Short mmCIF file of N, CA, C and O in Angstrom, two decimals:
data_model
loop_
_atom_site.label_atom_id
_atom_site.label_comp_id
_atom_site.label_asym_id
_atom_site.label_seq_id
_atom_site.Cartn_x
_atom_site.Cartn_y
_atom_site.Cartn_z
N MET W 87 0.87 -1.01 0.37
CA MET W 87 0.01 -0.14 0.23
C MET W 87 1.12 1.34 -0.15
O MET W 87 2.07 1.27 1.24
N SER W 88 0.66 1.95 -0.68
CA SER W 88 1.74 3.57 -1.02
C SER W 88 0.55 4.45 -0.52
O SER W 88 -0.73 4.44 -1.05
N ILE W 89 0.98 5.95 0.14
CA ILE W 89 0.16 6.46 0.34
C ILE W 89 0.92 8.15 -0.78
O ILE W 89 1.77 8.23 -0.68
N ASP W 90 0.09 8.83 -1.76
CA ASP W 90 0.44 9.86 -2.23
C ASP W 90 0.38 11.06 -1.35
O ASP W 90 -0.69 11.60 -1.22
N LEU W 91 1.48 11.51 -1.23
CA LEU W 91 1.53 13.12 -0.25
C LEU W 91 1.47 13.87 -1.24
O LEU W 91 1.56 15.18 -0.74
N GLY W 92 1.82 13.78 -2.50
CA GLY W 92 2.12 15.07 -3.51
C GLY W 92 0.55 15.77 -3.62
O GLY W 92 0.73 16.48 -4.35
N GLY W 93 -0.25 15.09 -4.15
CA GLY W 93 -1.68 15.73 -4.14
C GLY W 93 -1.73 15.58 -5.75
O GLY W 93 -1.12 14.59 -6.24
N PRO W 94 -2.25 16.57 -6.31
CA PRO W 94 -2.90 16.48 -7.72
C PRO W 94 -1.78 16.24 -8.48
O PRO W 94 -1.40 16.09 -9.60
N GLY W 95 -0.90 17.42 -7.96
CA GLY W 95 0.56 17.85 -8.64
C GLY W 95 1.29 16.56 -8.83
O GLY W 95 2.62 16.83 -9.28
N GLY W 96 1.48 16.07 -7.98
CA GLY W 96 2.97 14.93 -7.50
C GLY W 96 3.68 15.55 -6.74
O GLY W 96 4.68 14.84 -6.55
N VAL W 97 4.08 17.06 -6.44
CA VAL W 97 5.12 17.34 -5.55
C VAL W 97 4.08 17.72 -4.15
O VAL W 97 3.67 18.38 -4.30
N PRO W 98 4.87 17.59 -2.84
CA PRO W 98 4.00 17.72 -1.72
C PRO W 98 4.20 19.47 -1.17
O PRO W 98 5.10 19.97 -1.96
N GLN W 99 3.43 20.24 -0.91
CA GLN W 99 3.32 21.44 -0.26
C GLN W 99 4.47 21.71 0.27
O GLN W 99 5.04 21.06 1.36
N GLY W 100 5.78 22.76 0.08
CA GLY W 100 6.39 23.32 0.47
C GLY W 100 7.71 22.14 0.25
O GLY W 100 8.69 22.64 0.95
N SER W 101 7.85 21.39 -0.62
CA SER W 101 8.96 20.51 -0.87
C SER W 101 10.22 21.21 -1.89
O SER W 101 9.88 22.43 -2.05
N PRO W 102 11.46 20.63 -1.67
CA PRO W 102 12.37 22.07 -2.08
C PRO W 102 12.15 22.00 -3.67
O PRO W 102 12.76 22.62 -4.38
N GLN W 103 11.73 20.86 -4.31
CA GLN W 103 11.46 20.90 -5.52
C GLN W 103 10.29 21.94 -5.92
O GLN W 103 10.38 22.24 -7.35
N GLN W 104 9.11 22.48 -5.19
CA GLN W 104 8.24 23.51 -5.66
C GLN W 104 9.14 24.97 -5.24
O GLN W 104 8.58 25.69 -6.08
N GLY W 105 9.91 24.78 -4.81
CA GLY W 105 10.68 26.28 -4.94
C GLY W 105 9.97 26.89 -2.91
O GLY W 105 8.76 26.26 -2.55
N PRO W 106 10.61 27.89 -2.35
CA PRO W 106 9.87 28.27 -1.22
C PRO W 106 8.70 29.29 -1.35
O PRO W 106 8.20 29.43 -2.50
N SER W 107 8.11 29.31 -0.39
CA SER W 107 6.74 29.53 -0.33
C SER W 107 6.34 30.70 0.53
O SER W 107 7.35 30.59 1.80
N PHE W 108 5.55 31.40 0.20
CA PHE W 108 5.34 33.13 1.30
C PHE W 108 4.17 32.77 1.67
O PHE W 108 3.52 32.36 1.36
N ALA W 109 3.99 33.65 2.63
CA ALA W 109 2.52 34.04 3.22
C ALA W 109 1.53 34.21 2.53
O ALA W 109 0.70 33.59 2.64
N GLY W 110 2.11 34.83 1.44
CA GLY W 110 0.76 35.03 0.42
C GLY W 110 0.50 33.78 -0.55
O GLY W 110 -0.12 34.18 -1.50
N GLY W 111 1.36 33.04 -0.49
CA GLY W 111 0.55 31.52 -1.25
C GLY W 111 1.85 31.69 -2.43
O GLY W 111 1.71 30.81 -3.27
N GLY W 112 2.65 32.30 -2.69
CA GLY W 112 2.85 32.49 -3.79
C GLY W 112 4.53 32.22 -4.08
O GLY W 112 5.03 31.90 -2.85
N THR W 113 5.32 32.19 -4.79
CA THR W 113 6.78 31.74 -4.76
C THR W 113 7.62 32.62 -4.71
O THR W 113 7.43 34.31 -4.58
N ALA W 114 9.06 32.59 -4.57
CA ALA W 114 10.14 33.72 -4.42
C ALA W 114 9.66 34.56 -5.86
O ALA W 114 10.10 35.75 -5.75
N ARG W 115 9.81 33.81 -6.67
CA ARG W 115 9.71 34.74 -8.26
C ARG W 115 8.40 35.99 -8.07
O ARG W 115 8.45 36.90 -8.40
N ALA W 116 7.20 34.98 -7.61
CA ALA W 116 6.06 36.09 -7.21
C ALA W 116 6.21 37.29 -6.30
O ALA W 116 6.27 38.47 -7.15
N ALA W 117 7.17 36.80 -5.64
CA ALA W 117 7.60 38.03 -4.18
C ALA W 117 8.44 39.23 -5.16
O ALA W 117 8.36 40.42 -4.93
N ALA W 118 9.72 38.57 -5.76
CA ALA W 118 10.25 39.59 -6.39
C ALA W 118 9.44 39.94 -7.48
O ALA W 118 10.03 41.74 -7.82
N GLU W 119 8.89 39.96 -8.48
CA GLU W 119 8.07 40.36 -9.11
C GLU W 119 7.32 41.85 -8.82
O GLU W 119 7.06 42.49 -8.98
N TRP W 120 6.54 41.16 -7.55
CA TRP W 120 5.73 42.05 -6.96
C TRP W 120 6.47 42.80 -6.36
O TRP W 120 6.14 44.08 -6.21
N ILE W 121 7.40 43.02 -5.76
CA ILE W 121 8.31 44.28 -5.15
C ILE W 121 8.87 44.95 -6.33
O ILE W 121 8.90 46.12 -6.38
N GLN W 122 9.50 44.21 -7.25
CA GLN W 122 9.33 45.03 -8.61
C GLN W 122 8.67 46.02 -8.95
O GLN W 122 8.39 47.31 -9.33
N GLY W 123 7.40 45.58 -9.09
CA GLY W 123 5.99 46.23 -9.44
C GLY W 123 5.95 47.50 -8.66
O GLY W 123 5.27 48.18 -8.88
N ALA W 124 5.96 47.24 -7.21
CA ALA W 124 5.90 48.02 -5.80
C ALA W 124 6.65 49.39 -6.14
O ALA W 124 6.54 50.42 -5.98
N ALA W 125 8.04 49.17 -6.63
CA ALA W 125 8.97 50.05 -6.92
C ALA W 125 9.00 50.78 -7.70
O ALA W 125 9.23 51.86 -7.97
N VAL W 126 8.23 50.51 -9.01
CA VAL W 126 7.98 51.02 -10.18
C VAL W 126 7.01 51.84 -10.03
O VAL W 126 7.15 53.47 -10.71
N GLY W 127 5.64 51.41 -9.35
CA GLY W 127 4.58 52.26 -8.57
C GLY W 127 4.89 53.64 -8.07
O GLY W 127 4.84 54.83 -8.18
N ILE W 128 6.27 53.04 -6.92
CA ILE W 128 6.39 54.34 -6.16
C ILE W 128 7.17 55.65 -6.79
O ILE W 128 6.88 56.26 -6.42
N ASN W 129 8.08 54.62 -7.90
CA ASN W 129 9.11 56.09 -8.54
C ASN W 129 7.53 56.90 -9.36
O ASN W 129 8.18 57.98 -9.90
N ALA W 130 6.60 56.14 -10.24
CA ALA W 130 5.82 56.69 -10.82
C ALA W 130 4.99 58.33 -10.23
O ALA W 130 4.56 59.03 -10.39
N ALA W 131 5.02 57.18 -8.82
CA ALA W 131 4.35 58.44 -8.00
C ALA W 131 4.82 59.48 -7.66
O ALA W 131 4.49 60.51 -7.21
N LEU W 132 6.21 59.80 -7.43
CA LEU W 132 7.22 60.72 -7.19
C LEU W 132 7.15 61.90 -8.37
O LEU W 132 6.61 61.79 -9.45
N PRO W 133 7.26 63.39 -7.55
CA PRO W 133 6.85 64.37 -8.56
C PRO W 133 8.16 64.36 -9.69
O PRO W 133 8.92 63.56 -9.36
N ALA W 134 7.75 64.83 -10.44
CA ALA W 134 8.76 65.40 -11.80
C ALA W 134 10.34 65.67 -11.28
O ALA W 134 11.15 65.01 -11.82
N ALA W 135 10.25 66.91 -10.82
CA ALA W 135 11.16 67.08 -9.84
C ALA W 135 11.93 66.41 -8.96
O ALA W 135 13.40 66.44 -8.94
N LEU W 136 11.69 65.48 -8.62
CA LEU W 136 12.37 64.38 -7.56
C LEU W 136 12.91 63.61 -8.32
O LEU W 136 14.19 62.79 -8.06
N ARG W 137 12.17 62.47 -9.37
CA ARG W 137 13.03 61.92 -10.07
C ARG W 137 13.97 62.30 -11.06
O ARG W 137 14.72 61.40 -11.55
N GLY W 138 13.87 63.67 -11.43
CA GLY W 138 15.05 64.15 -12.23
C GLY W 138 16.64 64.27 -11.64
O GLY W 138 17.25 64.83 -12.16
N VAL W 139 16.12 64.56 -10.48
CA VAL W 139 17.79 64.44 -9.44
C VAL W 139 18.55 63.53 -9.49
O VAL W 139 18.36 62.40 -9.07
N PRO W 140 19.91 63.50 -10.05
CA PRO W 140 20.25 62.52 -10.27
C PRO W 140 21.60 62.22 -8.67
O PRO W 140 21.89 61.15 -8.42
N GLY W 141 21.29 63.35 -7.96
CA GLY W 141 22.24 63.19 -7.01
C GLY W 141 23.84 63.73 -6.99
O GLY W 141 24.14 63.32 -7.86
N ASP W 142 23.82 64.85 -6.58
CA ASP W 142 24.98 65.19 -6.61
C ASP W 142 26.06 65.09 -5.49
O ASP W 142 25.99 65.57 -4.20
N PRO W 143 27.26 64.50 -5.77
CA PRO W 143 28.46 64.26 -4.80
C PRO W 143 28.81 65.29 -4.01
O PRO W 143 29.00 65.28 -2.59
N SER W 144 29.20 66.62 -4.80
CA SER W 144 29.74 67.56 -3.87
C SER W 144 28.90 68.08 -2.96
O SER W 144 28.79 69.10 -1.56
N VAL W 145 27.11 68.21 -3.41
CA VAL W 145 26.07 69.07 -2.54
C VAL W 145 26.38 67.77 -1.79
O VAL W 145 25.79 68.29 0.00
N ALA W 146 25.96 66.39 -1.50
CA ALA W 146 26.18 65.79 -0.48
C ALA W 146 27.19 66.02 0.54
O ALA W 146 26.95 65.88 1.72
N ARG W 147 28.35 66.25 0.19
CA ARG W 147 29.09 66.64 0.64
C ARG W 147 29.40 67.72 1.57
O ARG W 147 29.47 67.84 2.73
N HIS W 148 28.86 69.03 1.42
CA HIS W 148 28.66 69.90 1.96
C HIS W 148 27.42 70.22 3.01
O HIS W 148 27.44 70.50 3.80
N VAL W 149 26.55 68.95 2.64
CA VAL W 149 25.46 69.15 3.48
C VAL W 149 26.17 68.11 4.52
O VAL W 149 25.36 68.49 5.84
N GLY W 150 26.67 66.93 4.36
CA GLY W 150 27.64 66.53 5.26
C GLY W 150 28.44 67.10 6.41
O GLY W 150 28.42 67.14 7.59
N ALA W 151 28.76 68.13 5.62
CA ALA W 151 29.71 69.03 6.39
C ALA W 151 28.93 69.76 7.50
O ALA W 151 29.50 70.11 8.81
N ALA W 152 28.14 70.33 6.62
CA ALA W 152 27.18 71.31 7.36
C ALA W 152 26.89 70.96 8.90
O ALA W 152 26.67 71.38 9.45
N ALA W 153 26.16 69.43 8.60
CA ALA W 153 25.45 68.42 9.53
C ALA W 153 26.99 68.34 10.77
O ALA W 153 26.23 68.38 11.79
N ALA W 154 27.79 67.87 10.26
CA ALA W 154 28.50 67.49 11.31
C ALA W 154 29.03 68.45 12.17
O ALA W 154 29.47 68.49 13.38
N ALA W 155 29.21 69.67 11.26
CA ALA W 155 29.67 71.34 12.27
C ALA W 155 28.54 71.57 13.04
O ALA W 155 28.93 72.05 14.39
N ALA W 156 27.73 71.72 12.72
CA ALA W 156 26.45 71.66 13.57
C ALA W 156 26.23 70.76 14.83
O ALA W 156 26.00 71.12 16.24
N LEU W 157 26.43 69.37 14.48
CA LEU W 157 27.00 68.48 15.92
C LEU W 157 28.11 68.89 16.49
O LEU W 157 27.80 68.98 17.78
N PHE W 158 29.01 69.28 16.08
CA PHE W 158 30.38 69.88 16.78
C PHE W 158 29.90 70.56 17.56
O PHE W 158 30.33 70.47 18.91
N VAL W 159 29.41 71.93 17.44
CA VAL W 159 28.82 72.70 17.75
C VAL W 159 28.28 72.53 19.23
O VAL W 159 28.03 73.17 20.30
N VAL W 160 26.45 71.69 18.64
CA VAL W 160 26.33 71.52 20.08
C VAL W 160 26.44 70.18 20.91
O VAL W 160 26.30 70.22 22.29
N ALA W 161 27.56 69.22 20.42
CA ALA W 161 28.07 68.52 21.59
C ALA W 161 29.52 69.30 22.18
O ALA W 161 29.46 68.90 23.40
N LEU W 162 29.92 70.71 21.61
CA LEU W 162 30.24 71.32 22.73
C LEU W 162 30.08 72.10 23.49
O LEU W 162 30.35 72.41 25.26
N MET W 163 28.68 72.08 23.58
CA MET W 163 27.58 73.13 24.30
C MET W 163 27.25 72.38 25.91
O MET W 163 27.35 73.26 26.57
N GLY W 164 27.06 70.96 25.41
CA GLY W 164 26.82 70.24 26.82
C GLY W 164 28.06 70.52 27.37
O GLY W 164 27.45 70.98 28.96
N PRO W 165 29.17 70.07 27.55
CA PRO W 165 30.14 70.34 28.39
C PRO W 165 30.48 72.25 28.84
O PRO W 165 30.74 72.42 30.22
N LEU W 166 30.00 72.77 28.05
CA LEU W 166 30.12 74.35 28.52
C LEU W 166 28.85 74.74 29.38
O LEU W 166 29.04 76.11 29.90
N GLY W 167 27.77 74.20 29.33
CA GLY W 167 27.11 74.56 30.60
C GLY W 167 25.73 74.96 30.00
O GLY W 167 25.12 75.44 30.44
N VAL W 168 25.87 75.09 28.68
CA VAL W 168 24.77 75.31 27.80
C VAL W 168 23.68 74.39 28.04
O VAL W 168 22.08 75.00 28.20
N PHE W 169 23.95 73.10 28.07
CA PHE W 169 22.46 72.05 28.48
C PHE W 169 23.02 71.26 29.78
O PHE W 169 24.06 71.60 29.91
N GLN W 170 21.60 71.08 30.12
CA GLN W 170 21.86 70.66 31.42
C GLN W 170 22.22 69.15 31.00
O GLN W 170 21.57 68.59 30.38
N VAL W 171 23.49 68.80 31.62
CA VAL W 171 24.18 67.20 31.16
C VAL W 171 24.43 66.63 32.64
O VAL W 171 24.47 67.00 33.56
N GLU W 172 23.75 64.79 32.33
CA GLU W 172 24.28 64.03 33.41
C GLU W 172 25.56 64.42 34.04
O GLU W 172 26.43 63.95 33.16
N SER W 173 25.61 64.71 35.47
CA SER W 173 27.28 64.77 35.87
C SER W 173 27.74 63.61 36.59
O SER W 173 27.81 63.20 37.77
N SER W 174 27.56 62.57 35.42
CA SER W 174 28.35 60.93 35.78
C SER W 174 29.39 61.07 35.08
O SER W 174 29.35 61.19 33.88
N ALA W 175 30.35 59.79 35.02
CA ALA W 175 31.28 59.42 34.43
C ALA W 175 30.42 58.69 32.77
O ALA W 175 31.28 59.47 31.75
N VAL W 176 29.64 58.39 33.15
CA VAL W 176 28.99 57.68 31.34
C VAL W 176 28.58 59.01 30.84
O VAL W 176 28.60 59.10 29.80
N GLY W 177 28.35 60.15 31.55
CA GLY W 177 27.20 61.25 30.86
C GLY W 177 28.90 62.04 30.11
O GLY W 177 28.76 62.25 29.03
N HIS W 178 29.77 62.00 31.15
CA HIS W 178 31.11 62.89 30.48
C HIS W 178 31.68 62.17 29.20
O HIS W 178 32.39 62.76 28.23
N LEU W 179 31.57 60.79 29.50
CA LEU W 179 32.16 59.79 27.97
C LEU W 179 31.35 59.94 27.31
O LEU W 179 31.88 60.16 26.09
N ALA W 180 30.18 59.95 27.53
CA ALA W 180 29.21 60.45 26.05
C ALA W 180 29.20 61.65 25.40
O ALA W 180 29.16 61.58 24.30
N ASP W 181 29.26 62.71 26.12
CA ASP W 181 30.06 63.84 25.39
C ASP W 181 30.98 64.10 24.94
O ASP W 181 31.45 64.20 23.82
N LEU W 182 31.94 63.55 25.43
CA LEU W 182 33.50 63.23 24.86
C LEU W 182 33.34 62.47 23.39
O LEU W 182 33.89 62.87 22.30
N GLN W 183 32.41 61.28 23.68
CA GLN W 183 32.40 60.67 22.21
C GLN W 183 31.86 61.16 21.27
O GLN W 183 31.87 61.27 20.02
N GLN W 184 30.83 61.93 21.51
CA GLN W 184 30.00 62.69 20.81
C GLN W 184 30.65 63.81 19.97
O GLN W 184 30.72 64.30 18.82
N THR W 185 31.55 64.56 20.75
CA THR W 185 32.22 65.58 20.19
C THR W 185 33.45 64.90 19.31
O THR W 185 33.72 65.64 18.54
N ILE W 186 34.07 64.36 19.65
CA ILE W 186 35.20 63.46 18.80
C ILE W 186 34.47 62.70 17.51
O ILE W 186 35.16 63.09 16.44
N LEU W 187 33.59 62.04 17.86
CA LEU W 187 32.87 61.46 15.96
C LEU W 187 32.60 62.64 15.47
O LEU W 187 32.40 62.91 14.34
N ALA W 188 31.89 63.82 16.35
CA ALA W 188 31.41 65.09 15.19
C ALA W 188 32.40 65.73 14.67
O ALA W 188 32.59 66.11 13.64
N GLY W 189 33.63 66.19 15.23
CA GLY W 189 35.09 66.39 14.58
C GLY W 189 35.12 65.50 13.45
O GLY W 189 35.93 66.19 12.82
N LEU W 190 35.32 64.52 13.95
CA LEU W 190 35.82 63.63 12.70
C LEU W 190 34.99 63.47 11.82
O LEU W 190 35.18 63.44 10.25
N ALA W 191 33.96 63.56 11.74
CA ALA W 191 32.60 63.74 10.77
C ALA W 191 33.01 64.67 10.26
O ALA W 191 32.89 65.12 8.83
N PHE W 192 33.38 65.91 10.44
CA PHE W 192 33.79 67.04 9.77
C PHE W 192 34.71 67.32 9.21
O PHE W 192 35.28 67.86 8.42
N VAL W 193 35.85 66.59 9.81
CA VAL W 193 36.65 66.64 8.88
C VAL W 193 36.89 65.49 7.60
O VAL W 193 37.51 66.20 6.74
N LEU W 194 35.95 64.72 7.78
CA LEU W 194 36.20 63.73 6.66
C LEU W 194 34.98 64.28 5.25
O LEU W 194 35.82 64.23 4.30
N GLU W 195 34.46 65.24 5.67
CA GLU W 195 33.09 65.70 4.94
C GLU W 195 34.08 67.27 4.53
O GLU W 195 33.53 67.84 3.40
N ALA W 196 34.55 68.15 5.30
CA ALA W 196 35.14 69.51 4.77
C ALA W 196 36.31 69.19 3.77
O ALA W 196 36.95 68.91 3.79
N ASP W 197 36.16 70.12 2.55
CA ASP W 197 36.93 70.41 1.55
C ASP W 197 37.69 71.95 1.79
O ASP W 197 37.94 72.42 1.11
N LEU W 198 38.16 71.88 2.97
CA LEU W 198 39.22 72.82 3.81
C LEU W 198 40.29 72.32 3.27
O LEU W 198 41.33 70.62 4.09
N PRO W 199 41.28 73.25 3.10
CA PRO W 199 42.65 72.99 3.24
C PRO W 199 43.83 72.39 4.34
O PRO W 199 44.34 71.97 4.88
N GLN W 200 42.94 73.27 5.58
CA GLN W 200 43.24 73.32 6.64
C GLN W 200 43.29 71.77 7.64
O GLN W 200 43.96 71.30 8.64
N THR W 201 42.36 70.75 7.32
CA THR W 201 41.79 69.73 7.73
C THR W 201 42.47 68.48 6.90
O THR W 201 42.28 67.19 7.40
N ALA W 202 43.19 68.93 5.88
CA ALA W 202 43.88 67.73 5.07
C ALA W 202 44.80 67.05 5.73
O ALA W 202 44.65 65.77 5.45
N ALA W 203 45.77 67.45 6.69
CA ALA W 203 46.66 66.64 6.88
C ALA W 203 45.79 66.08 8.17
O ALA W 203 46.13 64.44 7.98
N ILE W 204 44.65 66.35 8.75
CA ILE W 204 44.19 65.15 10.02
C ILE W 204 43.26 64.51 9.19
O ILE W 204 42.84 63.15 9.12
N ARG W 205 42.91 64.64 7.87
CA ARG W 205 41.64 63.74 6.86
C ARG W 205 42.77 62.52 6.70
O ARG W 205 42.32 61.45 6.59
N GLU W 206 43.94 63.08 6.19
CA GLU W 206 44.99 61.55 5.83
C GLU W 206 45.11 60.92 6.86
O GLU W 206 45.81 60.00 6.80
N ALA W 207 45.73 61.39 7.91
CA ALA W 207 45.96 60.56 9.20
C ALA W 207 44.46 59.76 9.55
O ALA W 207 44.99 58.61 9.72
N ALA W 208 43.53 60.29 9.70
CA ALA W 208 42.42 59.61 9.76
C ALA W 208 42.26 58.23 8.62
O ALA W 208 42.01 57.43 9.33
N LEU W 209 42.23 58.60 7.57
CA LEU W 209 42.28 57.87 6.70
C LEU W 209 43.31 56.77 6.42
O LEU W 209 43.15 55.46 5.68
N GLY W 210 44.10 57.11 7.16
CA GLY W 210 45.79 56.01 7.16
C GLY W 210 45.13 55.21 8.18
O GLY W 210 45.69 54.01 7.95
N GLN W 211 44.57 55.37 8.75
CA GLN W 211 44.08 54.46 9.79
C GLN W 211 42.80 53.48 9.48
O GLN W 211 42.72 52.22 10.19
N ALA W 212 42.13 54.23 9.12
CA ALA W 212 40.70 53.26 8.94
C ALA W 212 40.71 53.79 7.12
O ALA W 212 39.84 54.77 7.11
N ARG W 213 40.77 53.22 6.17
CA ARG W 213 40.34 53.39 5.01
C ARG W 213 38.76 53.44 4.86
O ARG W 213 38.73 54.04 3.70
N ILE W 214 38.24 52.87 5.53
CA ILE W 214 36.49 52.62 5.03
C ILE W 214 36.25 54.48 5.36
O ILE W 214 35.11 54.44 4.29
N LEU W 215 36.59 54.93 6.07
CA LEU W 215 36.49 56.47 6.34
C LEU W 215 36.05 57.17 5.01
O LEU W 215 35.73 57.93 5.03
N GLY W 216 37.23 56.98 4.04
CA GLY W 216 37.45 57.71 2.67
C GLY W 216 35.97 57.23 1.79
O GLY W 216 35.58 57.92 0.88
N SER W 217 35.48 56.18 2.19
CA SER W 217 33.93 55.97 1.37
C SER W 217 32.57 56.33 1.74
O SER W 217 32.53 56.82 3.01
N PRO W 218 31.67 56.11 0.91
CA PRO W 218 30.81 57.13 1.04
C PRO W 218 29.72 56.31 2.55
O PRO W 218 29.25 56.70 3.62
N GLN W 219 29.90 54.73 2.58
CA GLN W 219 29.93 54.11 3.48
C GLN W 219 30.44 54.12 4.92
O GLN W 219 29.60 54.33 5.82
N GLY W 220 31.62 54.61 4.60
CA GLY W 220 32.14 54.91 6.10
C GLY W 220 31.73 55.98 6.95
O GLY W 220 31.77 56.26 8.28
N VAL W 221 31.70 57.32 5.94
CA VAL W 221 31.26 58.34 6.18
C VAL W 221 29.69 58.32 6.90
O VAL W 221 29.11 59.01 7.92
N ALA W 222 28.78 57.28 5.84
CA ALA W 222 27.58 57.07 6.98
C ALA W 222 27.37 56.40 7.98
O ALA W 222 26.33 56.70 8.66
N GLY W 223 28.56 55.54 8.43
CA GLY W 223 28.44 55.14 9.23
C GLY W 223 28.70 55.69 10.30
O GLY W 223 28.41 55.74 11.56
N VAL W 224 30.03 56.66 10.24
CA VAL W 224 29.94 58.02 11.40
C VAL W 224 28.60 58.70 11.60
O VAL W 224 28.64 58.68 12.76
N HIS W 225 27.93 58.89 10.77
CA HIS W 225 27.04 59.91 11.02
C HIS W 225 25.82 58.84 11.61
O HIS W 225 25.19 59.50 12.18
N GLY W 226 25.90 57.45 10.98
CA GLY W 226 24.52 56.86 11.63
C GLY W 226 25.56 56.74 13.43
O GLY W 226 23.93 56.70 14.21
N VAL W 227 26.09 56.50 13.42
CA VAL W 227 26.74 56.44 15.34
C VAL W 227 26.43 58.01 15.84
O VAL W 227 25.67 57.97 16.95
N LEU W 228 26.62 58.67 15.06
CA LEU W 228 26.50 60.17 16.01
C LEU W 228 24.68 60.15 16.06
O LEU W 228 24.69 60.95 16.79
N GLY W 229 24.27 59.72 15.22
CA GLY W 229 22.74 59.74 15.03
C GLY W 229 21.69 59.62 15.95
O GLY W 229 21.04 59.91 17.00
#
């Protein structure tokens, strides 16, 4: 006596021959097509002014440098007494970390000749900071 576990198609539900199944009942290919269709729909819904902007790396660096400078100024305000900070070792350590990372982000983003030597020293220690992903990581830690 034999039992047909495959049902009418001959392949059991969820078996490796059928492919992975998702909550919607479709396969991985159907999910990928749905995601691509959603991305096309989102792009079509954007205003034409936003779709036409390719992204300018120099503008991104200037905005990043301005954000880093603002973070550095705010990080200095805590220890100077402008903001009330927790007077504990952990609070002081967090203030120091914020100040150092904001200064590093500014040095990496600024196109000033005065920061070139410091930038090269930092990039000599961690080359990833020269890539957009490295700078994004520094801003992510600051955030």
